């Protein structure tokens, strides 16, 4: 198959940049390349770039920014359709913000419950920290095999817990210092 050549740009460790185009042979460099200045071999790096570009071509494109999308369709659409599309985009963004807000509220509500539970039994600082750390550990385990939406919520929860740990650690230090 005769495809278009792949542009390769290599930043050699000596500081030299060099660029060329290549028709890969089975997804690899057909010939070795080397830095024009220090002669260091650049074939591995070139192969890495070829693989990345070839894989990238078979993967879906990243979603274009809303503005780029609007600009690209604006020219080809009737004005009332452009308005309808803008409305749809605005509503979609509002829905995403609502989801994020709900996730933040859920995360901080869970943390508040945990803090209250620990405070109600006057758990010593060290044990509170341990409780937070173990919850962080659980969440991180969950995070490893979750879908995208859940991941955002889990990350939020972990961040909040880590902040709480920092806050309590700092508070513990201050108390400790005043008793010294
Ligand atoms: Zn070099």
mmCIF file of C-alpha atoms and ligand atoms in Angstrom:
data_model
loop_
_atom_site.group_PDB
_atom_site.id
_atom_site.type_symbol
_atom_site.label_atom_id
_atom_site.label_comp_id
_atom_site.label_asym_id
_atom_site.label_seq_id
_atom_site.Cartn_x
_atom_site.Cartn_y
_atom_site.Cartn_z
ATOM 1 C CA UNK A 1 0.000 0.000 0.000
ATOM 2 C CA UNK A 2 1.335 3.398 -0.922
ATOM 3 C CA UNK A 3 0.466 5.790 1.904
ATOM 4 C CA UNK A 4 1.696 9.309 2.507
ATOM 5 C CA UNK A 5 5.093 9.672 4.174
ATOM 6 C CA UNK A 6 5.286 10.140 7.950
ATOM 7 C CA UNK A 7 7.041 13.250 9.237
ATOM 8 C CA UNK A 8 9.592 12.420 11.921
ATOM 9 C CA UNK A 9 11.138 14.998 14.228
ATOM 10 C CA UNK A 10 13.899 13.827 16.529
ATOM 11 C CA UNK A 11 15.361 15.769 19.448
ATOM 12 C CA UNK A 12 18.769 14.255 19.968
ATOM 13 C CA UNK A 13 20.237 14.162 23.480
ATOM 14 C CA UNK A 14 23.106 16.351 22.180
ATOM 15 C CA UNK A 15 20.567 19.134 21.647
ATOM 16 C CA UNK A 16 20.382 18.833 17.871
ATOM 17 C CA UNK A 17 16.952 18.552 16.250
ATOM 18 C CA UNK A 18 16.540 16.842 12.922
ATOM 19 C CA UNK A 19 13.508 16.057 10.846
ATOM 20 C CA UNK A 20 12.697 13.952 7.818
ATOM 21 C CA UNK A 21 9.833 12.105 6.166
ATOM 22 C CA UNK A 22 9.742 8.379 5.776
ATOM 23 C CA UNK A 23 7.644 5.618 4.222
ATOM 24 C CA UNK A 24 7.764 3.022 7.011
ATOM 25 C CA UNK A 25 8.549 -0.559 6.119
ATOM 26 C CA UNK A 26 6.152 -2.769 8.124
ATOM 27 C CA UNK A 27 5.728 0.039 10.620
ATOM 28 C CA UNK A 28 9.480 0.413 11.104
ATOM 29 C CA UNK A 29 12.266 2.608 9.749
ATOM 30 C CA UNK A 30 13.431 1.093 6.438
ATOM 31 C CA UNK A 31 16.986 2.307 7.130
ATOM 32 C CA UNK A 32 18.844 3.384 10.269
ATOM 33 C CA UNK A 33 19.095 7.107 11.018
ATOM 34 C CA UNK A 34 21.653 8.972 13.070
ATOM 35 C CA UNK A 35 22.055 12.480 14.442
ATOM 36 C CA UNK A 36 23.843 14.674 11.870
ATOM 37 C CA UNK A 37 25.926 16.286 14.620
ATOM 38 C CA UNK A 38 26.891 13.627 17.175
ATOM 39 C CA UNK A 39 26.083 10.549 15.013
ATOM 40 C CA UNK A 40 24.047 9.018 17.849
ATOM 41 C CA UNK A 41 21.607 6.446 16.483
ATOM 42 C CA UNK A 42 18.055 7.785 16.201
ATOM 43 C CA UNK A 43 16.424 4.680 14.734
ATOM 44 C CA UNK A 44 14.728 3.576 17.980
ATOM 45 C CA UNK A 45 13.310 7.016 18.565
ATOM 46 C CA UNK A 46 12.117 7.202 14.943
ATOM 47 C CA UNK A 47 10.449 3.769 15.277
ATOM 48 C CA UNK A 48 8.743 4.936 18.454
ATOM 49 C CA UNK A 49 7.359 7.992 16.633
ATOM 50 C CA UNK A 50 6.216 5.892 13.660
ATOM 51 C CA UNK A 51 4.383 3.478 15.982
ATOM 52 C CA UNK A 52 2.727 6.359 17.791
ATOM 53 C CA UNK A 53 1.580 8.002 14.557
ATOM 54 C CA UNK A 54 0.391 4.759 12.950
ATOM 55 C CA UNK A 55 -1.546 3.798 16.101
ATOM 56 C CA UNK A 56 -2.931 7.289 16.345
ATOM 57 C CA UNK A 57 -4.364 7.019 12.846
ATOM 58 C CA UNK A 58 -6.466 4.008 13.728
ATOM 59 C CA UNK A 59 -7.792 5.565 16.932
ATOM 60 C CA UNK A 60 -10.717 7.990 17.069
ATOM 61 C CA UNK A 61 -9.710 11.630 16.908
ATOM 62 C CA UNK A 62 -9.877 13.533 20.184
ATOM 63 C CA UNK A 63 -13.033 15.625 20.439
ATOM 64 C CA UNK A 64 -12.391 19.037 18.888
ATOM 65 C CA UNK A 65 -12.940 22.056 21.060
ATOM 66 C CA UNK A 66 -16.446 23.455 21.023
ATOM 67 C CA UNK A 67 -15.318 26.635 19.290
ATOM 68 C CA UNK A 68 -13.395 24.826 16.589
ATOM 69 C CA UNK A 69 -16.426 22.631 16.020
ATOM 70 C CA UNK A 70 -18.766 25.591 15.763
ATOM 71 C CA UNK A 71 -16.433 27.432 13.399
ATOM 72 C CA UNK A 72 -16.128 24.441 11.142
ATOM 73 C CA UNK A 73 -19.877 23.898 10.781
ATOM 74 C CA UNK A 74 -20.935 27.539 10.830
ATOM 75 C CA UNK A 75 -19.918 28.092 7.221
ATOM 76 C CA UNK A 76 -21.984 25.152 5.975
ATOM 77 C CA UNK A 77 -25.130 25.567 8.071
ATOM 78 C CA UNK A 78 -28.129 27.871 7.939
ATOM 79 C CA UNK A 79 -28.096 30.478 10.748
ATOM 80 C CA UNK A 80 -31.042 28.956 12.615
ATOM 81 C CA UNK A 81 -29.277 25.597 12.666
ATOM 82 C CA UNK A 82 -26.125 27.229 14.021
ATOM 83 C CA UNK A 83 -28.221 28.734 16.831
ATOM 84 C CA UNK A 84 -29.810 25.369 17.586
ATOM 85 C CA UNK A 85 -26.377 23.758 17.694
ATOM 86 C CA UNK A 86 -25.014 26.469 20.004
ATOM 87 C CA UNK A 87 -27.981 25.897 22.307
ATOM 88 C CA UNK A 88 -27.365 22.165 22.344
ATOM 89 C CA UNK A 89 -23.691 22.757 23.197
ATOM 90 C CA UNK A 90 -24.578 25.185 25.987
ATOM 91 C CA UNK A 91 -27.071 22.693 27.431
ATOM 92 C CA UNK A 92 -24.535 19.885 27.245
ATOM 93 C CA UNK A 93 -21.942 22.005 29.086
ATOM 94 C CA UNK A 94 -24.514 22.955 31.727
ATOM 95 C CA UNK A 95 -25.354 19.282 32.236
ATOM 96 C CA UNK A 96 -21.651 18.455 32.654
ATOM 97 C CA UNK A 97 -21.294 21.226 35.241
ATOM 98 C CA UNK A 98 -24.335 19.888 37.116
ATOM 99 C CA UNK A 99 -22.825 16.395 37.144
ATOM 100 C CA UNK A 100 -19.527 17.726 38.446
ATOM 101 C CA UNK A 101 -21.264 19.742 41.140
ATOM 102 C CA UNK A 102 -23.280 16.704 42.211
ATOM 103 C CA UNK A 103 -20.094 14.635 42.335
ATOM 104 C CA UNK A 104 -18.342 17.260 44.454
ATOM 105 C CA UNK A 105 -21.296 17.392 46.837
ATOM 106 C CA UNK A 106 -21.443 13.605 47.113
ATOM 107 C CA UNK A 107 -17.712 13.446 47.814
ATOM 108 C CA UNK A 108 -17.721 16.124 50.500
ATOM 109 C CA UNK A 109 -20.875 14.684 52.094
ATOM 110 C CA UNK A 110 -19.157 11.329 52.434
ATOM 111 C CA UNK A 111 -16.084 12.953 53.941
ATOM 112 C CA UNK A 112 -18.217 14.954 56.383
ATOM 113 C CA UNK A 113 -19.874 11.749 57.592
ATOM 114 C CA UNK A 114 -16.488 10.119 58.103
ATOM 115 C CA UNK A 115 -15.125 13.143 59.995
ATOM 116 C CA UNK A 116 -18.238 13.294 62.190
ATOM 117 C CA UNK A 117 -18.048 9.599 62.957
ATOM 118 C CA UNK A 118 -14.407 9.906 63.984
ATOM 119 C CA UNK A 119 -15.045 13.036 66.054
ATOM 120 C CA UNK A 120 -18.100 11.590 67.818
ATOM 121 C CA UNK A 121 -15.987 8.828 69.333
ATOM 122 C CA UNK A 122 -13.067 11.240 69.920
ATOM 123 C CA UNK A 123 -10.721 9.139 67.870
ATOM 124 C CA UNK A 124 -7.087 10.104 68.486
ATOM 125 C CA UNK A 125 -5.340 11.884 65.630
ATOM 126 C CA UNK A 126 -3.166 8.930 64.701
ATOM 127 C CA UNK A 127 -6.170 6.638 64.377
ATOM 128 C CA UNK A 128 -8.127 9.247 62.439
ATOM 129 C CA UNK A 129 -5.237 9.553 60.010
ATOM 130 C CA UNK A 130 -5.149 5.782 59.720
ATOM 131 C CA UNK A 131 -8.882 5.719 58.991
ATOM 132 C CA UNK A 132 -8.468 8.331 56.267
ATOM 133 C CA UNK A 133 -5.499 6.527 54.770
ATOM 134 C CA UNK A 134 -7.350 3.227 54.699
ATOM 135 C CA UNK A 135 -10.371 4.878 53.015
ATOM 136 C CA UNK A 136 -7.975 6.452 50.484
ATOM 137 C CA UNK A 137 -6.524 2.998 49.895
ATOM 138 C CA UNK A 138 -9.975 1.511 49.287
ATOM 139 C CA UNK A 139 -10.921 4.306 46.911
ATOM 140 C CA UNK A 140 -7.664 3.985 45.008
ATOM 141 C CA UNK A 141 -8.310 0.273 44.587
ATOM 142 C CA UNK A 142 -11.810 1.052 43.265
ATOM 143 C CA UNK A 143 -10.357 3.723 41.011
ATOM 144 C CA UNK A 144 -8.177 1.154 39.279
ATOM 145 C CA UNK A 145 -11.162 -0.610 37.721
ATOM 146 C CA UNK A 146 -13.891 1.937 37.276
ATOM 147 C CA UNK A 147 -15.573 3.599 34.352
ATOM 148 C CA UNK A 148 -14.697 7.179 33.457
ATOM 149 C CA UNK A 149 -17.587 8.898 35.326
ATOM 150 C CA UNK A 150 -16.984 6.972 38.519
ATOM 151 C CA UNK A 151 -13.275 7.694 38.266
ATOM 152 C CA UNK A 152 -13.918 11.437 38.463
ATOM 153 C CA UNK A 153 -15.992 10.992 41.607
ATOM 154 C CA UNK A 154 -13.466 8.624 43.188
ATOM 155 C CA UNK A 155 -10.609 11.028 42.411
ATOM 156 C CA UNK A 156 -12.573 13.846 44.029
ATOM 157 C CA UNK A 157 -13.152 11.752 47.134
ATOM 158 C CA UNK A 158 -9.479 10.826 47.326
ATOM 159 C CA UNK A 159 -8.420 14.466 46.920
ATOM 160 C CA UNK A 160 -10.797 15.584 49.651
ATOM 161 C CA UNK A 161 -9.570 12.862 52.016
ATOM 162 C CA UNK A 162 -5.950 13.787 51.335
ATOM 163 C CA UNK A 163 -6.719 17.434 52.061
ATOM 164 C CA UNK A 164 -8.375 16.372 55.320
ATOM 165 C CA UNK A 165 -5.300 14.331 56.243
ATOM 166 C CA UNK A 166 -3.081 17.367 55.582
ATOM 167 C CA UNK A 167 -5.378 19.628 57.597
ATOM 168 C CA UNK A 168 -5.474 17.287 60.572
ATOM 169 C CA UNK A 169 -1.760 16.635 60.388
ATOM 170 C CA UNK A 170 -1.106 20.382 60.413
ATOM 171 C CA UNK A 171 -3.566 20.887 63.286
ATOM 172 C CA UNK A 172 -1.901 18.038 65.181
ATOM 173 C CA UNK A 173 1.503 19.634 64.729
ATOM 174 C CA UNK A 174 0.281 22.983 66.007
ATOM 175 C CA UNK A 175 -1.272 21.383 69.107
ATOM 176 C CA UNK A 176 1.883 19.406 69.693
ATOM 177 C CA UNK A 177 4.001 22.561 69.456
ATOM 178 C CA UNK A 178 1.916 24.527 71.972
ATOM 179 C CA UNK A 179 2.325 21.753 74.545
ATOM 180 C CA UNK A 180 6.070 21.803 74.093
HETATM 181 ZN ZN1 LIG B 1 23.104 14.376 18.415
#
